[in-house]
Every structure is written in C-alpha cells, then in structure tokens.
Tab-separated table of C-alpha atoms in Angstrom:
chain	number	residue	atom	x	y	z
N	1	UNK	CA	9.024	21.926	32.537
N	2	UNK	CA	7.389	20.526	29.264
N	3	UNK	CA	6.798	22.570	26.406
N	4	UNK	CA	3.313	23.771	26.461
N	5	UNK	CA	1.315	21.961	23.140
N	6	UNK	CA	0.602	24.189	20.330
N	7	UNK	CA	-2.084	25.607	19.278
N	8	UNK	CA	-4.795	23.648	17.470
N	9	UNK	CA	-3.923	22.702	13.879
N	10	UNK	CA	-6.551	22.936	11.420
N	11	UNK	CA	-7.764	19.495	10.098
N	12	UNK	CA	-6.386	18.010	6.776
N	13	UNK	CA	-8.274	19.242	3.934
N	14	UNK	CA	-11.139	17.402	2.905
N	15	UNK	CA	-11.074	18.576	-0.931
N	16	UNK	CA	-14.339	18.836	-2.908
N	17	UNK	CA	-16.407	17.211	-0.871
N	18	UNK	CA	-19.454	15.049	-1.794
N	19	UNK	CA	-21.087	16.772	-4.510
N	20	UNK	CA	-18.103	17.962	-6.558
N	21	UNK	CA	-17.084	17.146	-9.663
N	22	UNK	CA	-19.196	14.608	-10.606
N	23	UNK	CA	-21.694	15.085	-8.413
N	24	UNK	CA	-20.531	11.901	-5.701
N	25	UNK	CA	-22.892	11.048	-3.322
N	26	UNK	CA	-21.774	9.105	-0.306
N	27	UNK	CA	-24.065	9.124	2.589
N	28	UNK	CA	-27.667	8.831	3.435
N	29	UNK	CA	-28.169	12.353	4.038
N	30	UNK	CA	-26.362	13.473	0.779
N	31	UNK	CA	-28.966	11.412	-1.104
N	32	UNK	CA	-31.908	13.158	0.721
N	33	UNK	CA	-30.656	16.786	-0.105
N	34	UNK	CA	-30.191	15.037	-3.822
N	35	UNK	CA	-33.476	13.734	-4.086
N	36	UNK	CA	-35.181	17.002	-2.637
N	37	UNK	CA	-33.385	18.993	-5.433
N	38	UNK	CA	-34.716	19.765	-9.113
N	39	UNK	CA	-33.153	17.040	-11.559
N	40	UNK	CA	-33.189	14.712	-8.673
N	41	UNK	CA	-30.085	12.013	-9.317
N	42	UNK	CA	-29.737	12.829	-13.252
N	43	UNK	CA	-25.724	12.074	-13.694
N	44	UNK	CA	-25.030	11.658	-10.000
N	45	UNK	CA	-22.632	8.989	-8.762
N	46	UNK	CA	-24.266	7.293	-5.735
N	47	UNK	CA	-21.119	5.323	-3.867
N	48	UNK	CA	-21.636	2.482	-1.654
N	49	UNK	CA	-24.754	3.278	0.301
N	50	UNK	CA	-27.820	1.570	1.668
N	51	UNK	CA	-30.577	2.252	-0.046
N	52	UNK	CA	-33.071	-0.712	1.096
N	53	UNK	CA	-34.542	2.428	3.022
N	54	UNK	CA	-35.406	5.065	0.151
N	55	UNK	CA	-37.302	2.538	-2.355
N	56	UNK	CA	-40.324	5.202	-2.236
N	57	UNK	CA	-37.837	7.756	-3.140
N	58	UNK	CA	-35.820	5.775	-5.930
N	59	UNK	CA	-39.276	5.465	-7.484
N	60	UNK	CA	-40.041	8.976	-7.829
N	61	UNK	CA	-36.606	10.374	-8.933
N	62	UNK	CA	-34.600	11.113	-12.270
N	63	UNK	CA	-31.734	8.341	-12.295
N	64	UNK	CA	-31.217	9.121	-15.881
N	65	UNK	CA	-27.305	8.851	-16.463
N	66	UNK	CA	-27.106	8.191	-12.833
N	67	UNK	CA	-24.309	5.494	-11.495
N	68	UNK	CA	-25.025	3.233	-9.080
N	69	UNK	CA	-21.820	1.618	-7.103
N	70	UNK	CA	-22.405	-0.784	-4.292
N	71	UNK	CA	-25.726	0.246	-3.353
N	72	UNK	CA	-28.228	-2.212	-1.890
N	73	UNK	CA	-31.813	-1.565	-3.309
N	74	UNK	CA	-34.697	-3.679	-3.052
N	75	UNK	CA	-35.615	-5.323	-6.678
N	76	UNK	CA	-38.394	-2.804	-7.679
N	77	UNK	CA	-36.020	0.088	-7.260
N	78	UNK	CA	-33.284	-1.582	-9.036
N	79	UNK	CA	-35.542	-2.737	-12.009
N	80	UNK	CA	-37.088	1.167	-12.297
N	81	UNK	CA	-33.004	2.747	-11.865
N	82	UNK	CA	-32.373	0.605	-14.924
N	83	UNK	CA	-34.828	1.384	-17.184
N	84	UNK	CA	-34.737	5.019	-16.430
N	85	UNK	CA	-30.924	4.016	-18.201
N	86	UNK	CA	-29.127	4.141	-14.670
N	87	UNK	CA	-26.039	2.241	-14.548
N	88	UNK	CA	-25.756	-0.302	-11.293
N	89	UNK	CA	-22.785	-1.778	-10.318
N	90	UNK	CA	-24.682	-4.489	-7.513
N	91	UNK	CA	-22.899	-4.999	-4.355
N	92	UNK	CA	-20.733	-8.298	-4.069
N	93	UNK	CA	-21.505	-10.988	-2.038
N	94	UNK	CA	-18.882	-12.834	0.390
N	95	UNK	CA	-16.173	-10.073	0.025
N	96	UNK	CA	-14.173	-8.961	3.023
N	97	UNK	CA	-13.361	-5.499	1.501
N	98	UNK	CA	-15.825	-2.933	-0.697
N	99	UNK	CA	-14.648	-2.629	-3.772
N	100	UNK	CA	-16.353	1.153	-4.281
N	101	UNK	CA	-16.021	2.335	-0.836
N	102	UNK	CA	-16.143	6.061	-0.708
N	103	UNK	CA	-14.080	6.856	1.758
N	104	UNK	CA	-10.006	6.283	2.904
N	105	UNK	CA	-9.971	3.392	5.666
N	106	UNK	CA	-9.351	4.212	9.507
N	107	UNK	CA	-7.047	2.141	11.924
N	108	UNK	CA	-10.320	0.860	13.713
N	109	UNK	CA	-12.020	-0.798	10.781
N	110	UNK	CA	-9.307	-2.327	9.506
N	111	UNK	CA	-8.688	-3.783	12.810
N	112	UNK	CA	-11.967	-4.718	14.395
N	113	UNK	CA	-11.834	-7.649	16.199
N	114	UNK	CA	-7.745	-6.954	17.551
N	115	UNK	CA	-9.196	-6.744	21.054
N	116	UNK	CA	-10.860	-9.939	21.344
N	117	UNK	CA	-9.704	-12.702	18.412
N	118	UNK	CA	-6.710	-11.048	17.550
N	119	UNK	CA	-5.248	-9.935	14.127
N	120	UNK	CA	-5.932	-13.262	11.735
N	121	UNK	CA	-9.760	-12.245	12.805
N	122	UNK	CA	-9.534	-8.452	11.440
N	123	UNK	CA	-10.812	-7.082	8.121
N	124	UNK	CA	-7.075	-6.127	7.031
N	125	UNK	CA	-5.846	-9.797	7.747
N	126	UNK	CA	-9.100	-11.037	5.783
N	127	UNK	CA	-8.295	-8.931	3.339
N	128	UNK	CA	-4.878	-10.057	2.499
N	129	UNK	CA	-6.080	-13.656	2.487
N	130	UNK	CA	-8.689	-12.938	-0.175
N	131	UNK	CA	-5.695	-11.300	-1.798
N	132	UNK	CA	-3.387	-14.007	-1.486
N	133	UNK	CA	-6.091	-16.412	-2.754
N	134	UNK	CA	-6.617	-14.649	-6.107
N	135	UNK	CA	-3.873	-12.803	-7.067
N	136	UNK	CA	-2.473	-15.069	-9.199
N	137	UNK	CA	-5.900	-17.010	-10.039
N	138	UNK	CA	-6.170	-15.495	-13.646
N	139	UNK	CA	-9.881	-14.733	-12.873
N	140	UNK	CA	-10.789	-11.803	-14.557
N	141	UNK	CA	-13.321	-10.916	-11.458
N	142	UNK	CA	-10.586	-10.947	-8.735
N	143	UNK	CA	-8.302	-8.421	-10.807
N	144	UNK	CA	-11.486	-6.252	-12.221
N	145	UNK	CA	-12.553	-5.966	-7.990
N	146	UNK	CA	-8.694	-5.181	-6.953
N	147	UNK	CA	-8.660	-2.587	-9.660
N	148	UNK	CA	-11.946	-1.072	-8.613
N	149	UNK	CA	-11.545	-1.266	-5.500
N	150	UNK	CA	-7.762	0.877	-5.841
N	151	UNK	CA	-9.476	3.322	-8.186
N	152	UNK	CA	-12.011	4.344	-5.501
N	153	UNK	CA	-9.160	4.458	-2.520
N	154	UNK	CA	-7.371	6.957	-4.834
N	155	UNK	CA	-10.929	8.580	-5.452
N	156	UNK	CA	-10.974	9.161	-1.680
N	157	UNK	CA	-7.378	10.197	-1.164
N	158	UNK	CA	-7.557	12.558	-3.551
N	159	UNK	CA	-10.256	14.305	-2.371
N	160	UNK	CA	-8.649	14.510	1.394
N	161	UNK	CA	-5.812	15.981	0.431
N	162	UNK	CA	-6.588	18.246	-2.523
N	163	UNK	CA	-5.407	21.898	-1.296
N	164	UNK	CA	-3.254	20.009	1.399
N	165	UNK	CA	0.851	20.563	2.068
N	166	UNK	CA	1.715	17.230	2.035
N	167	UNK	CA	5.236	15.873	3.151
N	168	UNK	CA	5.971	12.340	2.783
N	169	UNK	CA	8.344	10.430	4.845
N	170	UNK	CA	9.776	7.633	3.588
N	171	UNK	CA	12.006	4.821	5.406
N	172	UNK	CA	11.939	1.203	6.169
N	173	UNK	CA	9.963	-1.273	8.377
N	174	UNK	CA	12.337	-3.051	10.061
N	175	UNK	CA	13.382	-0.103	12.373
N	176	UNK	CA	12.375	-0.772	15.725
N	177	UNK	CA	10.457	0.894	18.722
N	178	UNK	CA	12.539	1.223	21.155
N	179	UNK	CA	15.561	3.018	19.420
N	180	UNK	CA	16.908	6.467	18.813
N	181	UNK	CA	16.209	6.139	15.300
N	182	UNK	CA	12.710	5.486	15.771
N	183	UNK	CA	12.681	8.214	18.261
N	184	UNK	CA	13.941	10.381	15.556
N	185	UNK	CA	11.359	9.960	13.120
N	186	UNK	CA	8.551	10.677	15.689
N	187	UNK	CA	10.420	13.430	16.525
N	188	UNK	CA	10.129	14.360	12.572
N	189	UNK	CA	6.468	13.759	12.492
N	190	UNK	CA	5.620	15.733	15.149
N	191	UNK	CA	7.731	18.939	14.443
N	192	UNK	CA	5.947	18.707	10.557
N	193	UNK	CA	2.833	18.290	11.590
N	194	UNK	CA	3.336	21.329	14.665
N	195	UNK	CA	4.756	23.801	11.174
N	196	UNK	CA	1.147	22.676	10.018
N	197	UNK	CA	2.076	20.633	6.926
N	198	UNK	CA	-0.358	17.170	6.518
N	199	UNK	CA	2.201	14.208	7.218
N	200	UNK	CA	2.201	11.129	4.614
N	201	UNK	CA	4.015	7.658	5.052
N	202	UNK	CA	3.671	4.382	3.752
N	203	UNK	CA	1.494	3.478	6.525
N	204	UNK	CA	3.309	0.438	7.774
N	205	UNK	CA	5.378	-0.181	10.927
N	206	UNK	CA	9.186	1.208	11.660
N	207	UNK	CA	9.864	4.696	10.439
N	208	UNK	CA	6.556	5.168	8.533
N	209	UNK	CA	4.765	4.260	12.342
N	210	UNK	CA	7.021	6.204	14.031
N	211	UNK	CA	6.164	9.729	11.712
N	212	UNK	CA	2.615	8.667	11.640
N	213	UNK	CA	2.953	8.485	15.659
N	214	UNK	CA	4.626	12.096	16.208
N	215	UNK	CA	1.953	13.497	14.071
N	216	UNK	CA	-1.055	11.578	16.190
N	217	UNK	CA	0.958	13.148	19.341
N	218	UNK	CA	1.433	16.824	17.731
N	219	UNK	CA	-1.490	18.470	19.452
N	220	UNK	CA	-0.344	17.068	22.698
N	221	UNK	CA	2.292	18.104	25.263
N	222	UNK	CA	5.458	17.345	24.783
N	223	UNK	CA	6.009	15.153	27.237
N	224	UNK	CA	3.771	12.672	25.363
N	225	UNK	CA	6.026	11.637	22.895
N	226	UNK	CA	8.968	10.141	25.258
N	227	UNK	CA	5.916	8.013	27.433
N	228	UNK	CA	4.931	6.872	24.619
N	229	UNK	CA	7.900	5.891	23.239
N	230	UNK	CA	8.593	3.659	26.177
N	231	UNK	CA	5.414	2.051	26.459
N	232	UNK	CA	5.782	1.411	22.546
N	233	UNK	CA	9.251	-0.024	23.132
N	234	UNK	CA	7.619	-3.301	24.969
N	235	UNK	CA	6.730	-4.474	21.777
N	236	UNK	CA	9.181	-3.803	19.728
N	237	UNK	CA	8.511	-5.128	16.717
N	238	UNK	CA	5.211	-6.603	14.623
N	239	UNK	CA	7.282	-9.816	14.486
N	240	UNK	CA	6.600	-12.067	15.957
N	241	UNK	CA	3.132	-10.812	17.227
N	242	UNK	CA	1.426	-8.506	14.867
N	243	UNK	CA	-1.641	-9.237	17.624
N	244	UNK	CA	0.736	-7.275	20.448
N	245	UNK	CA	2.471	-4.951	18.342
N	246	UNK	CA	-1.125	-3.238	17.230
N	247	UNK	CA	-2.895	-3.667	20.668
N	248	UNK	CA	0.207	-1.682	21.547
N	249	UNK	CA	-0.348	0.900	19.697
N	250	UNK	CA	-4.052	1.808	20.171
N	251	UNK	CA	-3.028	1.664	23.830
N	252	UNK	CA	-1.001	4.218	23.339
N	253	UNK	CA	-4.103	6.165	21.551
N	254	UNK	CA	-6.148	5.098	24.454
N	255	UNK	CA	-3.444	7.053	26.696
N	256	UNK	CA	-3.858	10.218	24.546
N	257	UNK	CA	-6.868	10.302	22.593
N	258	UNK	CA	-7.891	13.109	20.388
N	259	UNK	CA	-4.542	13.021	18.092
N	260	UNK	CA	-3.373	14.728	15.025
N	261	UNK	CA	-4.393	13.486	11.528
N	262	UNK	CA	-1.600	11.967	8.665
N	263	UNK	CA	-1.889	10.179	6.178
N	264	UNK	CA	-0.713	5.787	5.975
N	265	UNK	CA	-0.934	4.473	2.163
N	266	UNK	CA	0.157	0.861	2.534
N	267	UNK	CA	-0.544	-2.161	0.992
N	268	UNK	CA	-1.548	-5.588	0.373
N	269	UNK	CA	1.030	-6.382	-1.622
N	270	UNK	CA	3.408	-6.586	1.302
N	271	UNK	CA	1.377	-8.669	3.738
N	272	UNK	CA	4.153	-9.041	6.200
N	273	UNK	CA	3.857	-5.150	6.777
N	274	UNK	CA	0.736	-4.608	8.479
N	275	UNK	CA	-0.528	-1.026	8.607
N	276	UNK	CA	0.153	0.871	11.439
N	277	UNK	CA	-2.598	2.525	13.795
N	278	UNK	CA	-1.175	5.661	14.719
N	279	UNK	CA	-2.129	7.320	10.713
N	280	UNK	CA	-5.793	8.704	10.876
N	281	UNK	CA	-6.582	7.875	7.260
N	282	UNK	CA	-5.340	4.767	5.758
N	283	UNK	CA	-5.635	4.573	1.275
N	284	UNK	CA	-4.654	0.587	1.375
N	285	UNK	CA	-3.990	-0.714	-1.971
N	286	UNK	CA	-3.949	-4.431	-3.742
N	287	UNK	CA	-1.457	-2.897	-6.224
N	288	UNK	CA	1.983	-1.691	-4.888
N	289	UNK	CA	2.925	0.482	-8.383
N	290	UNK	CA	-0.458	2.678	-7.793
N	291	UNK	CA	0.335	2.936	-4.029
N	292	UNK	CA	3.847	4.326	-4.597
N	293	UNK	CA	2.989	6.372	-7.347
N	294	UNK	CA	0.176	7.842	-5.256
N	295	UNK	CA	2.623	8.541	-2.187
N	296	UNK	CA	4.809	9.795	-4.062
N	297	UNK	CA	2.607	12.268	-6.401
N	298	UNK	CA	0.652	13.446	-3.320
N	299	UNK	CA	3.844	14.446	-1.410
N	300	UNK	CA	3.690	18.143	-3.033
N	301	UNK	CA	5.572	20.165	0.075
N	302	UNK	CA	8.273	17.506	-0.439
N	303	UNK	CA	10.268	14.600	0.684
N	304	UNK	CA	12.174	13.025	3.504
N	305	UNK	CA	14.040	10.177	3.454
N	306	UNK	CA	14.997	8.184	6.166
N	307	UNK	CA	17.658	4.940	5.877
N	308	UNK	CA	15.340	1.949	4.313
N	309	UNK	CA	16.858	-0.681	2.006
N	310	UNK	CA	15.290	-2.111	-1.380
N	311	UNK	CA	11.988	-0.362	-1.061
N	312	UNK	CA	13.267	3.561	-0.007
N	313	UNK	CA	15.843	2.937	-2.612
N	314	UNK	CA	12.913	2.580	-5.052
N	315	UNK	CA	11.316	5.395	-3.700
N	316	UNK	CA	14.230	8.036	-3.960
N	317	UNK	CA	14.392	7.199	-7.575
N	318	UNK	CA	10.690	7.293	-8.224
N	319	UNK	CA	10.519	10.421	-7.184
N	320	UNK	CA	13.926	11.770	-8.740
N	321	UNK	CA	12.118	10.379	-12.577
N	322	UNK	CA	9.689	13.237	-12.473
N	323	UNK	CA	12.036	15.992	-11.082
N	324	UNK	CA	14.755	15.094	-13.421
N	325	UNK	CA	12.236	15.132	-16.897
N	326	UNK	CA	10.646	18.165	-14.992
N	327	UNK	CA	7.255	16.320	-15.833
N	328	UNK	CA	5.752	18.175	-12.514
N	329	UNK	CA	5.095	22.212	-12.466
N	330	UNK	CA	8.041	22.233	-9.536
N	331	UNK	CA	11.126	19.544	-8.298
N	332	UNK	CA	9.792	18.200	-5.245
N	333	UNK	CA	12.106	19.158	-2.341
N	334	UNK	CA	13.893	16.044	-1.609
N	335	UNK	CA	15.861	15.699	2.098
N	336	UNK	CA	17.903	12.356	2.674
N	337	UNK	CA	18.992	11.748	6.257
N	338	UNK	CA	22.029	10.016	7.275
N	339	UNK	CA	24.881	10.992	5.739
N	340	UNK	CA	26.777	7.229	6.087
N	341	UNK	CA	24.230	5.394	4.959
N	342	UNK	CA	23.037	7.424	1.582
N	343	UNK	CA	26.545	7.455	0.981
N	344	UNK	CA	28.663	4.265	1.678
N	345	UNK	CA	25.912	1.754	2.584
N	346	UNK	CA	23.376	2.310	-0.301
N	347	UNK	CA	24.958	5.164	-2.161
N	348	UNK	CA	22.163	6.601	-3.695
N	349	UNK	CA	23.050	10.452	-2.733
N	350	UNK	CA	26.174	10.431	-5.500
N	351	UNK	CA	23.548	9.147	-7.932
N	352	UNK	CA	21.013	11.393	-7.289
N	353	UNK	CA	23.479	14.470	-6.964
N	354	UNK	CA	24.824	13.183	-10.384
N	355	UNK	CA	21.299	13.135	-11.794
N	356	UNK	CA	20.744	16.889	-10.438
N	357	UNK	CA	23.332	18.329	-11.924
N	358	UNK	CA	22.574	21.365	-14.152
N	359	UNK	CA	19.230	20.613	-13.972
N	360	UNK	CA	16.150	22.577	-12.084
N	361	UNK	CA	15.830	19.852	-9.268
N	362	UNK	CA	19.762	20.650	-8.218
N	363	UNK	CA	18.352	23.154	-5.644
N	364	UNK	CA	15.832	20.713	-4.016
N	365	UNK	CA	17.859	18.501	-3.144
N	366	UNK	CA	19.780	17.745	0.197
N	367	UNK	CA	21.662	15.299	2.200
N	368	UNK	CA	21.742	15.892	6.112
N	369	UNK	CA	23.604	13.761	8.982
N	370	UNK	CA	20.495	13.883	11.636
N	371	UNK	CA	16.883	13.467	11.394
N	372	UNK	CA	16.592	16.782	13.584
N	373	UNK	CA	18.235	18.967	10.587
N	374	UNK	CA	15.671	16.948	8.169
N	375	UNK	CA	12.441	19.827	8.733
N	376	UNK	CA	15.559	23.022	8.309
N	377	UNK	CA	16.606	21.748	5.194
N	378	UNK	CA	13.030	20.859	3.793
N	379	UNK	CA	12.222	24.381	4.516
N	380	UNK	CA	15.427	25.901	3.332
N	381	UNK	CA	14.439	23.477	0.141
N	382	UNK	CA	11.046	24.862	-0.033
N	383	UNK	CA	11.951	28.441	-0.176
C-alpha cells in the first residue's frame, strides 16, 4: 500500500514583500494603494509595470526621488515624473528578456511556445541567442542590460527566500532519467522538501532536475515518484531533443498538478543546459560567477553533493572558501555522496577533509556511500 502524502507544506517564504525596504512596487494594484497613500510615490521604486493606464494618476502624485524601471507611460506622464526629479529607466525595445523584471521566472514563461513551435521558438532559447549575439560584442549596452537584468533576478530571489531553510543540491547534467542515480536524487528532493526545508539546484537537467522533480512530487503520494520516473525515462536525455525532453516533463506536471515549490538558478552561460521545468521559481542569470555565488550563499540549511565533474568540483570548493576563512556567521553543513567517486575518481573529499582540519567547518562536513544516508547526515550536520 503507498505511503499516504504528507501533510501540506507551507509555501516558500516570500520575504519582504512589495513595499519593503525600499519601498518596491511591482504590480498594478501595489501602485493604487501607493498612490491613495499620503506622500504618494516620493522614493518608491516602481519595477516593470504598465502604466499607459494611470496617466491621470501619475499627474497628480509626488514622484519626487521616485525610480522608474521599465515602466511604459504615455509622454505627458513621463515628461511631469521627470521634472518632479523622478528617475526613469524607459523600457527597451526589441529585447526578448526584461532587464528589471520584478519577479524570479517560472518554467511556463520561459517556455511558451514548447507545445506548438518547439524550443528554438521559446523566450529561454531567444534569450540565449540575444546572449550569444552580444556577449562578446564590446557594446557597453549589451553588458549594462545583462548586468541589470542579473541584479534584479537576485533582487527577486532574495526576497523569496529571505527567512527560508534552504538546501542546495548540487550534481551534474549529464545524469540521465532513467537510472538509479537519477532515481536517487528525486528520492533526495522529495524526502527534503517532506522535512519542510525549501530545495535549491542549479536548475538544469540530470541531478539538479531530478531534486527539483522529488520536490514538485513531495505533496503527492508516494507512488508518484516511481510513475513518473518511468514516463520521464522515455526521454532520457535533453540531447538530442531539448523539444522532447521538456514536453516530457510538463507532462509529467500535467499528470500531477499542484506540486511542491524549489528553487532552479541556472544560466545562460551554459546554453547547452536548458533549465529544467520541474523547479517552481527559476533566478536565470547571463553571468555564471553571480549565479554560483548566489546558489551557493542562499543554501543556508546546507549542502549536498552529488557526483558531477568540472562544474560540482567548482562548487564544493566555492563553498569550502567561506567555511574555511569562517567569512559566514556558521560552516555550511556540507554532505558529499558517493564514497568512490569523491575519493578515487575526483578526489576532492581528502582535500576538503585536509582543508577542515582544526578548523570550525571540521564538524560540517561529511562523506556518505548512498544518496539515501545524504538527508541523516545533513541533519546530524545541522545539529
């Protein structure tokens, strides 16, 4: 008989909210509760919305030290934000991304159109044109919209997850639906995201899908996971197809709608890696250093580590900087699973245990044979 589901997990923190620190507004309706307020916009921060609609109201508010990013606004209310010493940042024609978006991306915008066209017709494949097309261009545009457009994705991401218990789960794309291993790390996702902890990969397919899967599936029964698994396993991989891989996947959501939140920070950088559907909030970068750092920095309840090559490599030692200088309040917990691998293949565990030594980040540190020992040790780290 299949494990009943458990209970309903409360939804990953969405931090300070719209009028926080700095008084961000990001809807329609947050600029109507604004405008209705004494002091009007005075110093607000008014973040990608339409505002073609609320000339009448733009005319009759303070906008003294107010920001404008991204908003449309009909010429008179642009002309009167600016003398009232407003600062506008105008919305750029011809882009296929918003460079002061306000919020994280979700699987469905970035891939609109997967259904019909297929992938080369979706925002995130337009996207990483554009990027491919100016990243080495020298324009001074291109890089000033990449970095703006990072800079806001953190904005968002920090705001989601600020309060959160975040564990990151780190391991390489090439691992492939359809195996134990890949089993494994769903299996990971889903018990983290059951002990109520907000689950954080790099966003992109193998074992960063497969933990963003078994956190989607958390809040269903058990017997979820293993159908999915073996409808997932027909399409193995994003190679050849990224098209079949992805329709794929949001079958599987189709099958069992209503899933868990996580967290998928990929990015651009590595266009072969598309992102995978399965994470509920996507922060996709242009810039692969702010992305990692991010991941990394964010994953505050700690660390696992599943067997990757170059790019987990990087990560375990990314993350070992700050325990080792102690540059954090705490040593993130750090868990490395697979004993062989961390040891012969890509010895990085003697390293890092050499690191460790003596030092405050010797006790949060552990190296485990199986993925299902990973969430004991985290915990045993943890405590």
């Amino acid at each position: 008989m299949a494990t009943p589901p458990p209970e309903p997990r409360p939804p990953v923190p969405r931090g300070r909210g719209p009028l926080g620190p700095g008084h961000e507004i990001h809807t329609l309706a947050d600029f109507d509760a604004a405008v209705a307020r004494p002091g009007s916009l005075a110093g607000h921060r008014i973040q990608s919305v339409d505002l073609t609609g609320r000339t009448f109201a733009l005319l009759g508010a303070v906008t003294a030290e107010a920001v404008f990013l991204g908003c449309r606004m009909e010429p008179e209310a642009a002309a009167k934000v600016r003398a009232d010493g407003a600062l506008v940042f105008p919305p750029v024609p011809e882009l296929p991304f918003d460079p002061y978006r306000a919020r994280l991306y979700t699987p469905d915008e970035l891939f609109e159109g997967i259904a019909g066209t297929g992938y080369e017709s979706t925002p995130d494949f337009l996207a990483y044109t554009w990027f491919g097309r100016t990243r080495s261009d020298g324009d001074i545009l291109s890089s000033m919209l990449r970095s703006l457009h990072d800079d806001a994705v953190s904005d968002a991401l920090g705001e989601l997850l600020d309060g959160a218990r975040v564990v990151g789960v780190m391991g390489g794309h090439a691992m492939g639906r359809g195996t134990e291993a890949y089993a494994g790390a769903a299996r990971l996702g889903r018990s983290l995201a059951r002990a109520g902890l907000s689950v954080a990969t790099g966003g992109g397919p193998g074992a960063m899908e497969a933990a963003n899967l078994g956190a989607y599936l958390a809040p269903h029964e058990d017997a979820a996971l293993p159908e999915s698994l073996g409808f997932l396993a027909r399409a193995p991989s994003f190679v050849p197809s990224v098209t079949e891989w992805a329709r794929a996947a949001f079958a599987v959501r189709d099958l069992w709608p209503d899933g868990g939140e996580s967290v998928g920070i990929p990015t651009w950088f590595y266009g072969h890696e598309p992102p995978n559907p399965f994470a509920s909030h996507i922060a996709k970068y242009f810039a692969n250093a702010t992305r990692e750092d991010g991941l990394l920095a964010r994953s505050t309840a700690g660390i696992v580590f599943l067997p990757g090559a170059a790019g987990t490599v990087q990560e375990i030692f990314d993350n070992a900087t700050p325990n080792y200088y102690a540059s954090r309040t705490a040593p993130t917990p750090m868990v490395l699973v697979n004993r062989a691998h961390w040891s012969t293949r890509l010895p990085a565990w003697p390293l890092l245990r050499a690191l460790a030594a003596d030092r405050r980040m010797e006790a949060r540190i552990a190296l485990v044979d199986s993925i299902d020992e990973a969430p004991a040790a985290l915990e045993r780290l943890s405590a």
